[in-house]
Amino acid sequence: MQIGDTSPTILVTGGAGYIGSHTVLALLEGGYQVVVLDNLCNSSEEALRRVEALTDGAIDFVCGDVRDSAELERIFTRFEIAAVIHFAGLKAVGESVRSPLAYYQNNVEGTLSLCQAMQKAGVKKLVFSSSATVYGANAPVPYRETYPRGNSSNPYGRSKAMVEQVLEDICTADASWSVASLRYFNPIGAHPSGLIGEDPLGIPNNLMPFIAQVAVGKLPELAIFGQDYPTDDGTCIRDYLHVMDLAEGHVAALRRLSVAGIAYFNLGTGQGYSVLDIVQAFERVTGRKIAYRFAERREGDLPAFWADASKAKKDLGWSASRGLDEMMADTWKWQSKNPKGYRG
Ligand code: NAD
Ligand code: UDP
């Protein structure tokens, strides 16, 4: 998709969330107009106000649910949408095991109603938030897009794999669809202003916000899940990438949506770091000590995975440019400026 004389309007579902808000910022900076649809079940409208302040831009915000077909129809009638970036969904692995229906309803049914509304409106360009989890437990590292989808151990992962299959089938049935399914590795960090960032409700499930909350004194210590994995230091290895790099990856993917069919892209750095690497990098960059103890392995965690990120570089002209130190510094800037997140 090219930016011509008029700025295309992008519908961003889940745009008030962590990755969504950073992507909305990158879109506004890239000259796009943005409509956000979000039910705020895991986010705050304040994030969008801050994005507007940072970019001097205006966002059309619709507070609503992606499963609400009537709401979607109103949006496609009111705005001339050129393409959709679909972030809206639930993402906590453990919660998905306890509440599978909520996960299939939000993630699968939500995408179905979105695609139906898109089809009806004749908008057939979509960027989807997928995940490295679709590779399943047995894929060799680094993960490559050519690998088949594997068996995920939880409903969250299965919901992403199901949606990819649905999108693939839609593209097979109708060659006028163009879809980019972006398989994120581990996004961390925040916009360098420290004004927007990750604001999990309750106790964080993910490593980086947990460390940041220990650093700010909100949580007493980090539990490191497992110290006997077959890695150099015994802790799990992941491919952490800066959320601004990830946001820019979406803009790069949007530009590719002139190509028909579905394409899969890993968005990662291609470099793995262990949990202890992350703790040490955070301490070094911020000068804060992180109290930690080793705990049992967390069920479902894989020992080590990272991306082969060469396809995104070749086909999208995108690669992650921000290193670990920047990820740590920006996480800390956000957390220390906003110890209570957007509710502070
Ligand atoms: P997030 O929870 O911060 O953002 C999701 C947003 O969607 C929230 O603002 C929430 O209020 C909204 N939402 C949820 N269900 C909705 C519904 N039914 N209707 C309308 N809005 C709804 O999460 P995030 O980290 O920004 O993740 C965005 C997407 O990326 C998700 O689909 C997630 O599964 C995927 N993803 C995230 C990660 C990660 O590590 N953060 C990794 C891989 C994939
Ligand atoms: N982790 C940890 N303690 C925590 C949270 C996470 O040791 O409180 C580890 C987890 O076992 C994994 C890594 O940190 O090895 C990244 O976990 P996260 O939940 O952030 O991302 P995931 O890769 O599971 O999606």
PDB file of C-alpha atoms in Angstrom, residues 16-183:
ATOM      1  CA  ALA A  16      -5.145   1.135  23.005  1.00  0.00           C
ATOM      2  CA  GLY A  17      -3.108  -1.868  24.186  1.00  0.00           C
ATOM      3  CA  TYR A  18       0.627  -2.253  24.621  1.00  0.00           C
ATOM      4  CA  ILE A  19       1.722  -3.081  21.059  1.00  0.00           C
ATOM      5  CA  GLY A  20      -1.284  -1.349  19.522  1.00  0.00           C
ATOM      6  CA  SER A  21      -0.569   2.056  21.078  1.00  0.00           C
ATOM      7  CA  HIS A  22       3.061   1.996  19.917  1.00  0.00           C
ATOM      8  CA  THR A  23       1.928   0.972  16.430  1.00  0.00           C
ATOM      9  CA  VAL A  24      -0.673   3.749  16.318  1.00  0.00           C
ATOM     10  CA  LEU A  25       2.143   6.167  17.105  1.00  0.00           C
ATOM     11  CA  ALA A  26       4.303   4.728  14.301  1.00  0.00           C
ATOM     12  CA  LEU A  27       1.346   4.936  11.890  1.00  0.00           C
ATOM     13  CA  LEU A  28       0.653   8.593  12.701  1.00  0.00           C
ATOM     14  CA  GLU A  29       4.345   9.359  12.299  1.00  0.00           C
ATOM     15  CA  GLY A  30       4.252   7.477   8.977  1.00  0.00           C
ATOM     16  CA  GLY A  31       1.494   9.742   7.638  1.00  0.00           C
ATOM     17  CA  TYR A  32      -1.497   7.415   8.101  1.00  0.00           C
ATOM     18  CA  GLN A  33      -4.824   8.307   9.679  1.00  0.00           C
ATOM     19  CA  VAL A  34      -5.968   5.970  12.411  1.00  0.00           C
ATOM     20  CA  VAL A  35      -9.283   4.680  13.745  1.00  0.00           C
ATOM     21  CA  VAL A  36      -8.968   2.588  16.921  1.00  0.00           C
ATOM     22  CA  LEU A  37     -11.559   0.031  18.005  1.00  0.00           C
ATOM     23  CA  ASP A  38     -10.912  -1.237  21.529  1.00  0.00           C
ATOM     24  CA  ASN A  39     -13.184  -2.372  24.353  1.00  0.00           C
ATOM     25  CA  LEU A  40     -10.534  -1.318  26.926  1.00  0.00           C
ATOM     26  CA  CYS A  41     -10.731  -4.701  28.694  1.00  0.00           C
ATOM     27  CA  ASN A  42      -6.939  -4.622  29.117  1.00  0.00           C
ATOM     28  CA  SER A  43      -5.993  -1.024  28.390  1.00  0.00           C
ATOM     29  CA  SER A  44      -6.688   2.624  28.989  1.00  0.00           C
ATOM     30  CA  GLU A  45      -7.829   5.404  26.685  1.00  0.00           C
ATOM     31  CA  GLU A  46      -5.108   7.494  28.320  1.00  0.00           C
ATOM     32  CA  ALA A  47      -2.562   5.636  26.150  1.00  0.00           C
ATOM     33  CA  LEU A  48      -4.223   7.091  23.045  1.00  0.00           C
ATOM     34  CA  ARG A  49      -4.324  10.597  24.527  1.00  0.00           C
ATOM     35  CA  ARG A  50      -0.593  10.337  25.131  1.00  0.00           C
ATOM     36  CA  VAL A  51       0.040   9.107  21.585  1.00  0.00           C
ATOM     37  CA  GLU A  52      -1.881  12.139  20.325  1.00  0.00           C
ATOM     38  CA  ALA A  53       0.236  14.427  22.493  1.00  0.00           C
ATOM     39  CA  LEU A  54       3.474  12.796  21.297  1.00  0.00           C
ATOM     40  CA  THR A  55       2.596  13.003  17.609  1.00  0.00           C
ATOM     41  CA  ASP A  56       0.422  16.100  17.573  1.00  0.00           C
ATOM     42  CA  GLY A  57      -2.031  13.852  15.734  1.00  0.00           C
ATOM     43  CA  ALA A  58      -5.694  12.946  16.147  1.00  0.00           C
ATOM     44  CA  ILE A  59      -7.054   9.435  16.630  1.00  0.00           C
ATOM     45  CA  ASP A  60     -10.666   8.443  16.011  1.00  0.00           C
ATOM     46  CA  PHE A  61     -11.435   6.208  18.973  1.00  0.00           C
ATOM     47  CA  VAL A  62     -14.420   3.846  19.059  1.00  0.00           C
ATOM     48  CA  CYS A  63     -14.947   2.095  22.383  1.00  0.00           C
ATOM     49  CA  GLY A  64     -16.438  -1.232  21.342  1.00  0.00           C
ATOM     50  CA  ASP A  65     -15.953  -4.925  20.861  1.00  0.00           C
ATOM     51  CA  VAL A  66     -14.505  -6.543  17.769  1.00  0.00           C
ATOM     52  CA  ARG A  67     -17.196  -9.238  18.043  1.00  0.00           C
ATOM     53  CA  ASP A  68     -19.913  -6.598  17.619  1.00  0.00           C
ATOM     54  CA  SER A  69     -20.816  -6.841  13.913  1.00  0.00           C
ATOM     55  CA  ALA A  70     -23.118  -3.819  13.995  1.00  0.00           C
ATOM     56  CA  GLU A  71     -20.328  -1.683  15.459  1.00  0.00           C
ATOM     57  CA  LEU A  72     -17.924  -2.884  12.782  1.00  0.00           C
ATOM     58  CA  GLU A  73     -20.430  -2.095  10.046  1.00  0.00           C
ATOM     59  CA  ARG A  74     -20.849   1.430  11.425  1.00  0.00           C
ATOM     60  CA  ILE A  75     -17.068   1.910  11.371  1.00  0.00           C
ATOM     61  CA  PHE A  76     -16.689   0.694   7.786  1.00  0.00           C
ATOM     62  CA  THR A  77     -19.568   2.961   6.726  1.00  0.00           C
ATOM     63  CA  ARG A  78     -18.343   6.027   8.592  1.00  0.00           C
ATOM     64  CA  PHE A  79     -14.669   5.808   7.614  1.00  0.00           C
ATOM     65  CA  GLU A  80     -12.993   4.973   4.346  1.00  0.00           C
ATOM     66  CA  ILE A  81     -10.783   2.217   5.741  1.00  0.00           C
ATOM     67  CA  ALA A  82      -7.874   1.149   3.507  1.00  0.00           C
ATOM     68  CA  ALA A  83      -6.574  -1.694   5.699  1.00  0.00           C
ATOM     69  CA  VAL A  84      -6.918  -3.216   9.149  1.00  0.00           C
ATOM     70  CA  ILE A  85      -4.320  -4.095  11.772  1.00  0.00           C
ATOM     71  CA  HIS A  86      -5.873  -6.589  14.158  1.00  0.00           C
ATOM     72  CA  PHE A  87      -4.418  -6.656  17.685  1.00  0.00           C
ATOM     73  CA  ALA A  88      -7.641  -7.096  19.685  1.00  0.00           C
ATOM     74  CA  GLY A  89      -7.597 -10.285  21.697  1.00  0.00           C
ATOM     75  CA  LEU A  90      -6.664 -11.888  24.982  1.00  0.00           C
ATOM     76  CA  LYS A  91      -3.056 -12.966  25.537  1.00  0.00           C
ATOM     77  CA  ALA A  92      -2.436 -14.579  28.939  1.00  0.00           C
ATOM     78  CA  VAL A  93      -1.400 -18.201  28.441  1.00  0.00           C
ATOM     79  CA  GLY A  94      -2.304 -19.399  31.968  1.00  0.00           C
ATOM     80  CA  GLU A  95      -5.685 -17.668  31.893  1.00  0.00           C
ATOM     81  CA  SER A  96      -6.406 -19.289  28.522  1.00  0.00           C
ATOM     82  CA  VAL A  97      -6.073 -22.741  30.138  1.00  0.00           C
ATOM     83  CA  ARG A  98      -8.599 -21.759  32.828  1.00  0.00           C
ATOM     84  CA  SER A  99     -10.986 -19.873  30.493  1.00  0.00           C
ATOM     85  CA  PRO A 100     -10.703 -21.389  27.014  1.00  0.00           C
ATOM     86  CA  LEU A 101     -14.117 -20.134  25.911  1.00  0.00           C
ATOM     87  CA  ALA A 102     -13.166 -16.524  26.526  1.00  0.00           C
ATOM     88  CA  TYR A 103     -10.014 -17.056  24.448  1.00  0.00           C
ATOM     89  CA  TYR A 104     -11.734 -18.715  21.506  1.00  0.00           C
ATOM     90  CA  GLN A 105     -14.520 -16.115  21.637  1.00  0.00           C
ATOM     91  CA  ASN A 106     -12.239 -13.090  21.694  1.00  0.00           C
ATOM     92  CA  ASN A 107      -9.459 -14.353  19.480  1.00  0.00           C
ATOM     93  CA  VAL A 108     -11.178 -16.648  16.988  1.00  0.00           C
ATOM     94  CA  GLU A 109     -14.771 -15.385  16.939  1.00  0.00           C
ATOM     95  CA  GLY A 110     -13.456 -11.800  17.085  1.00  0.00           C
ATOM     96  CA  THR A 111     -11.384 -12.370  13.944  1.00  0.00           C
ATOM     97  CA  LEU A 112     -14.291 -14.073  12.179  1.00  0.00           C
ATOM     98  CA  SER A 113     -16.631 -11.148  12.781  1.00  0.00           C
ATOM     99  CA  LEU A 114     -13.903  -8.710  11.746  1.00  0.00           C
ATOM    100  CA  CYS A 115     -13.212 -10.560   8.489  1.00  0.00           C
ATOM    101  CA  GLN A 116     -16.930 -10.827   7.731  1.00  0.00           C
ATOM    102  CA  ALA A 117     -17.325  -7.078   8.163  1.00  0.00           C
ATOM    103  CA  MET A 118     -14.218  -6.458   6.048  1.00  0.00           C
ATOM    104  CA  GLN A 119     -15.507  -8.731   3.301  1.00  0.00           C
ATOM    105  CA  LYS A 120     -18.871  -6.959   3.329  1.00  0.00           C
ATOM    106  CA  ALA A 121     -17.194  -3.566   3.139  1.00  0.00           C
ATOM    107  CA  GLY A 122     -14.776  -4.698   0.420  1.00  0.00           C
ATOM    108  CA  VAL A 123     -11.741  -4.028   2.637  1.00  0.00           C
ATOM    109  CA  LYS A 124      -9.436  -6.997   2.138  1.00  0.00           C
ATOM    110  CA  LYS A 125      -6.077  -5.923   3.483  1.00  0.00           C
ATOM    111  CA  LEU A 126      -5.200  -7.216   6.935  1.00  0.00           C
ATOM    112  CA  VAL A 127      -2.195  -7.357   9.231  1.00  0.00           C
ATOM    113  CA  PHE A 128      -2.689  -9.935  11.981  1.00  0.00           C
ATOM    114  CA  SER A 129      -0.947 -10.259  15.370  1.00  0.00           C
ATOM    115  CA  SER A 130       0.251 -13.817  15.471  1.00  0.00           C
ATOM    116  CA  SER A 131       2.897 -15.281  17.700  1.00  0.00           C
ATOM    117  CA  ALA A 132       6.004 -17.448  17.738  1.00  0.00           C
ATOM    118  CA  THR A 133       3.903 -19.830  19.814  1.00  0.00           C
ATOM    119  CA  VAL A 134       2.369 -21.202  16.549  1.00  0.00           C
ATOM    120  CA  TYR A 135       5.598 -23.114  15.875  1.00  0.00           C
ATOM    121  CA  GLY A 136       4.777 -25.472  18.746  1.00  0.00           C
ATOM    122  CA  ALA A 137       7.118 -27.387  20.995  1.00  0.00           C
ATOM    123  CA  ASN A 138       9.144 -29.424  18.535  1.00  0.00           C
ATOM    124  CA  ALA A 139      10.380 -26.934  15.960  1.00  0.00           C
ATOM    125  CA  PRO A 140      14.175 -26.583  15.709  1.00  0.00           C
ATOM    126  CA  VAL A 141      15.696 -23.143  16.307  1.00  0.00           C
ATOM    127  CA  PRO A 142      15.912 -20.633  14.818  1.00  0.00           C
ATOM    128  CA  TYR A 143      12.247 -20.701  13.845  1.00  0.00           C
ATOM    129  CA  ARG A 144      11.617 -20.264  10.126  1.00  0.00           C
ATOM    130  CA  GLU A 145       8.357 -19.282   8.453  1.00  0.00           C
ATOM    131  CA  THR A 146       8.610 -22.380   6.247  1.00  0.00           C
ATOM    132  CA  TYR A 147       8.027 -24.646   9.263  1.00  0.00           C
ATOM    133  CA  PRO A 148       4.488 -25.974   9.641  1.00  0.00           C
ATOM    134  CA  ARG A 149       2.369 -24.798  12.528  1.00  0.00           C
ATOM    135  CA  GLY A 150       3.041 -27.118  15.466  1.00  0.00           C
ATOM    136  CA  ASN A 151       0.959 -28.251  18.399  1.00  0.00           C
ATOM    137  CA  SER A 152       0.565 -25.501  20.925  1.00  0.00           C
ATOM    138  CA  SER A 153       0.197 -26.545  24.551  1.00  0.00           C
ATOM    139  CA  ASN A 154      -2.544 -24.060  25.439  1.00  0.00           C
ATOM    140  CA  PRO A 155      -5.781 -22.476  24.122  1.00  0.00           C
ATOM    141  CA  TYR A 156      -4.094 -19.098  23.562  1.00  0.00           C
ATOM    142  CA  GLY A 157      -1.543 -20.620  21.187  1.00  0.00           C
ATOM    143  CA  ARG A 158      -4.190 -22.738  19.519  1.00  0.00           C
ATOM    144  CA  SER A 159      -6.397 -19.669  18.982  1.00  0.00           C
ATOM    145  CA  LYS A 160      -3.542 -17.980  17.055  1.00  0.00           C
ATOM    146  CA  ALA A 161      -2.917 -21.101  14.958  1.00  0.00           C
ATOM    147  CA  MET A 162      -6.655 -21.398  14.212  1.00  0.00           C
ATOM    148  CA  VAL A 163      -6.865 -17.789  13.108  1.00  0.00           C
ATOM    149  CA  GLU A 164      -3.881 -18.246  10.793  1.00  0.00           C
ATOM    150  CA  GLN A 165      -5.672 -21.229   9.232  1.00  0.00           C
ATOM    151  CA  VAL A 166      -8.883 -19.214   8.801  1.00  0.00           C
ATOM    152  CA  LEU A 167      -6.982 -16.369   7.140  1.00  0.00           C
ATOM    153  CA  GLU A 168      -5.182 -18.795   4.862  1.00  0.00           C
ATOM    154  CA  ASP A 169      -8.527 -20.290   3.778  1.00  0.00           C
ATOM    155  CA  ILE A 170     -10.030 -16.837   3.153  1.00  0.00           C
ATOM    156  CA  CYS A 171      -7.060 -15.950   0.925  1.00  0.00           C
ATOM    157  CA  THR A 172      -7.345 -19.240  -0.949  1.00  0.00           C
ATOM    158  CA  ALA A 173     -11.045 -18.661  -1.614  1.00  0.00           C
ATOM    159  CA  ASP A 174     -10.675 -15.035  -2.706  1.00  0.00           C
ATOM    160  CA  ALA A 175      -7.505 -13.833  -4.398  1.00  0.00           C
ATOM    161  CA  SER A 176      -8.343 -10.196  -3.724  1.00  0.00           C
ATOM    162  CA  TRP A 177      -7.420 -10.595  -0.040  1.00  0.00           C
ATOM    163  CA  SER A 178      -3.936  -9.669   1.129  1.00  0.00           C
ATOM    164  CA  VAL A 179      -2.888 -10.702   4.636  1.00  0.00           C
ATOM    165  CA  ALA A 180       0.349 -10.433   6.581  1.00  0.00           C
ATOM    166  CA  SER A 181       0.454 -12.643   9.647  1.00  0.00           C
ATOM    167  CA  LEU A 182       3.189 -11.348  11.913  1.00  0.00           C
ATOM    168  CA  ARG A 183       4.659 -13.841  14.328  1.00  0.00           C
TER     169      ARG A 183
END
